[in-house]
Amino acid sequence: MTVSDAANENTRHVHANRLAIDGGTPVRTAPLPWELPGAHFVGEEEFELVSRVVKARSPFRFYGPDPQHMVDTLEREWCETFGHKHALGVSSGTAALSIAVSALEIGPGDEVLLPGYLWVSCVSAVVRAGAIPKLVDIDETFCIDPEDLKRKIGPNSRAVLCVHMSGAPGRIREIAEVCREKGLALIEDCAQAAGASVGGTPVGRFGDIAIYSFQLNKNMTSGEGGLMVCQDEALYRRLVALHDLGYARTPLGRLDTSDEACQLWGVGARMSELAGAMALAQMRKLPAITGAMRDSKWRIRRALADIPGLKFRAIPDPEGDTGPFLLMILPDSGSADRFVAALRAEGIAGPDGSLACLTMREWGLHWYFNIPSLVQKRSNARDGFPWTHPSNAFAQGYSYAHGALPQCDDLHSRGAILTIASTLSEADEADIATAVRKVAAVVLG
Ligand SMILES: *Cc1c(COP(=O)(O)O)cnc(C)c1O
């Protein structure tokens, strides 16, 4: 090879490796699939079960001309699959959280400990019940740090709301142990982690009550919908009454006001048979959906294990991960910005309107200080309830502004999130790994 050939070769090489954001050739141009895990798997099974409900003209679970018992079947199969005693279909994960807090009789004078990386629904459930949210820091699992939890427990603490964020549990066994020692109730928010487990124990089996969501972005979906589980019979009866009109039902599905333990105020969050039918078909596919995402994600993670300066979220039990997100930790916020912008330019992006590759600073209401109603202590009522309630005077000094949780703020500032679709091909996975390597060599090099 002549020197000029070598120089040309060199130029081509340099050019091929120039980042797309600097004018080089992108790794790919076709969009990655949408990040909607269950939606990609919707097929004949959902159609068939939903059709049965429509044909029977019986979309209400408690009575009708020819009920198909879809919600009943969903609840029964859920208990059989995950080992719960009781399950209850509801209309959303947000409603489920409110019901859970009320079922535990939490209200003014109580505080609920929750992580700073969460979803806005977690906070609204506490505030709407009249209680006070108390922030707990996260660790590199992106879930509650058990050490900070111990530090934050105070005389008004009544419960911990542990959120299994971004598809995988954190140190849930230690968190459950702290709750037991301190006599606190434990609610598990499994909205982002249906089908996840730790050491073979499914999420939802560590606490007193657990909730799931079947909204479109979750591991399985009925568009809208959710589920609650618990072990205790009396607690289950409260869940049933609260999710409905505040009362039990007779075996024929009519309201029964006779049980004094269940004369409550309901939230009207029953699950319809249409949602139940769709959720039933989806839950039967849950292992396939989460298996696809977990396998894709860990193939990608392993392919990127040796890149200096690129760290991943800690996952105590990778076998129990459901895989919808790959969380990355960069050296600082500047490199996180450049890393994500360069990856998107390489074609690591979804169709318009989807969210495939983001800095954690673009992840909105998942971070406590991005929730204006929390930071500003807003109220739905004119009198400022619950912040102004005399029983909540203990919380007057609580701040929810940026700076309240140092580890959370740090991971927010230099974190990045890549959604892992449930239908990634081997070529998609290879493109993601190639793009990350290419970008890391320049941005982190
Ligand atoms: C989606 C979600 C919810 C709320 O569920 P919806 O069904 O959308 O009301 C609650 N908690 C977490 C962690 C979520 O991701």
Coordinates of N, CA and C and ligand atoms in Angstrom, one line a residue, residues 91-97 118-122 163-165 189-192 211-218 223-226 366, ligand 1:
S91 N -59.1 0.4 38.1 CA -59.1 1.2 36.8 C -57.7 1.8 36.5
S92 N -56.8 1.9 37.4 CA -55.5 2.5 37.1 C -54.5 2.3 38.3
G93 N -53.3 2.4 38.0 CA -52.3 2.4 39.1 C -52.4 3.5 40.0
T94 N -52.8 4.7 39.5 CA -52.9 5.9 40.3 C -54.0 5.7 41.3
A95 N -55.2 5.2 40.9 CA -56.3 4.9 41.8 C -55.8 3.8 42.8
A96 N -55.1 2.8 42.3 CA -54.7 1.7 43.2 C -53.8 2.3 44.4
L97 N -52.9 3.2 44.1 CA -52.1 3.8 45.2 C -52.9 4.5 46.2
L118 N -39.4 8.4 41.3 CA -40.7 7.8 41.5 C -41.6 8.3 40.4
W119 N -42.9 8.2 40.6 CA -43.9 8.7 39.6 C -44.8 9.6 40.4
V120 N -45.3 10.6 39.8 CA -46.2 11.6 40.4 C -47.3 11.0 41.2
S121 N -47.9 9.9 40.7 CA -49.0 9.2 41.3 C -48.7 8.8 42.7
C122 N -47.4 8.5 43.0 CA -47.0 8.0 44.3 C -47.3 9.1 45.3
V163 N -40.9 1.9 45.5 CA -41.2 1.9 44.0 C -40.2 1.1 43.3
H164 N -40.6 0.1 42.6 CA -39.6 -0.8 41.9 C -39.5 -0.1 40.5
M165 N -38.5 0.8 40.4 CA -38.5 1.7 39.3 C -37.8 1.1 38.0
D189 N -45.0 -0.4 45.0 CA -45.5 0.1 43.7 C -44.7 -0.7 42.6
C190 N -45.4 -1.7 42.0 CA -44.9 -2.5 41.0 C -45.3 -2.1 39.6
A191 N -45.8 -0.8 39.5 CA -46.4 -0.4 38.2 C -45.4 -0.6 37.0
Q192 N -44.1 -0.4 37.3 CA -43.1 -0.5 36.3 C -42.4 -1.8 36.3
I211 N -49.3 -2.7 44.2 CA -50.1 -2.2 43.1 C -49.4 -2.4 41.8
Y212 N -50.1 -2.5 40.7 CA -49.6 -2.7 39.4 C -50.4 -1.7 38.5
S213 N -49.8 -1.3 37.3 CA -50.5 -0.5 36.4 C -50.5 -1.2 35.0
F214 N -51.6 -1.1 34.3 CA -51.7 -1.7 32.9 C -51.8 -0.6 31.9
Q215 N -51.4 0.6 32.2 CA -51.4 1.7 31.2 C -50.4 1.3 30.1
L216 N -50.5 2.0 29.0 CA -49.9 1.6 27.8 C -48.3 1.4 27.9
N217 N -47.7 2.2 28.7 CA -46.2 2.1 28.8 C -45.7 0.9 29.7
K218 N -46.6 0.2 30.3 CA -46.2 -0.8 31.3 C -45.9 -2.1 30.6
G223 N -54.5 -0.6 28.1 CA -54.7 0.8 27.8 C -54.8 1.6 29.1
E224 N -55.8 1.3 29.9 CA -55.9 1.8 31.3 C -56.2 0.5 32.1
G225 N -55.8 0.6 33.4 CA -56.1 -0.5 34.3 C -55.0 -0.7 35.3
G226 N -55.3 -1.5 36.3 CA -54.3 -1.8 37.3 C -54.8 -3.0 38.2
H366 N -40.7 11.9 37.0 CA -40.1 10.8 37.7 C -39.2 11.3 38.8
Ligands
LIG1 C1 -47.5 4.4 35.7 C2 -47.2 4.4 37.1 C3 -48.2 4.6 38.1 C4 -49.6 5.0 37.7 O1 -50.3 4.1 36.9 P1 -51.5 4.6 36.0 O2 -52.1 3.3 35.6 O3 -50.9 5.3 34.8 O4 -52.4 5.5 36.8 C5 -47.9 4.6 39.4 N1 -46.6 4.4 39.8 C6 -45.6 4.2 38.9 C7 -44.2 3.9 39.4 C8 -45.8 4.2 37.5 O5 -44.8 4.1 36.7

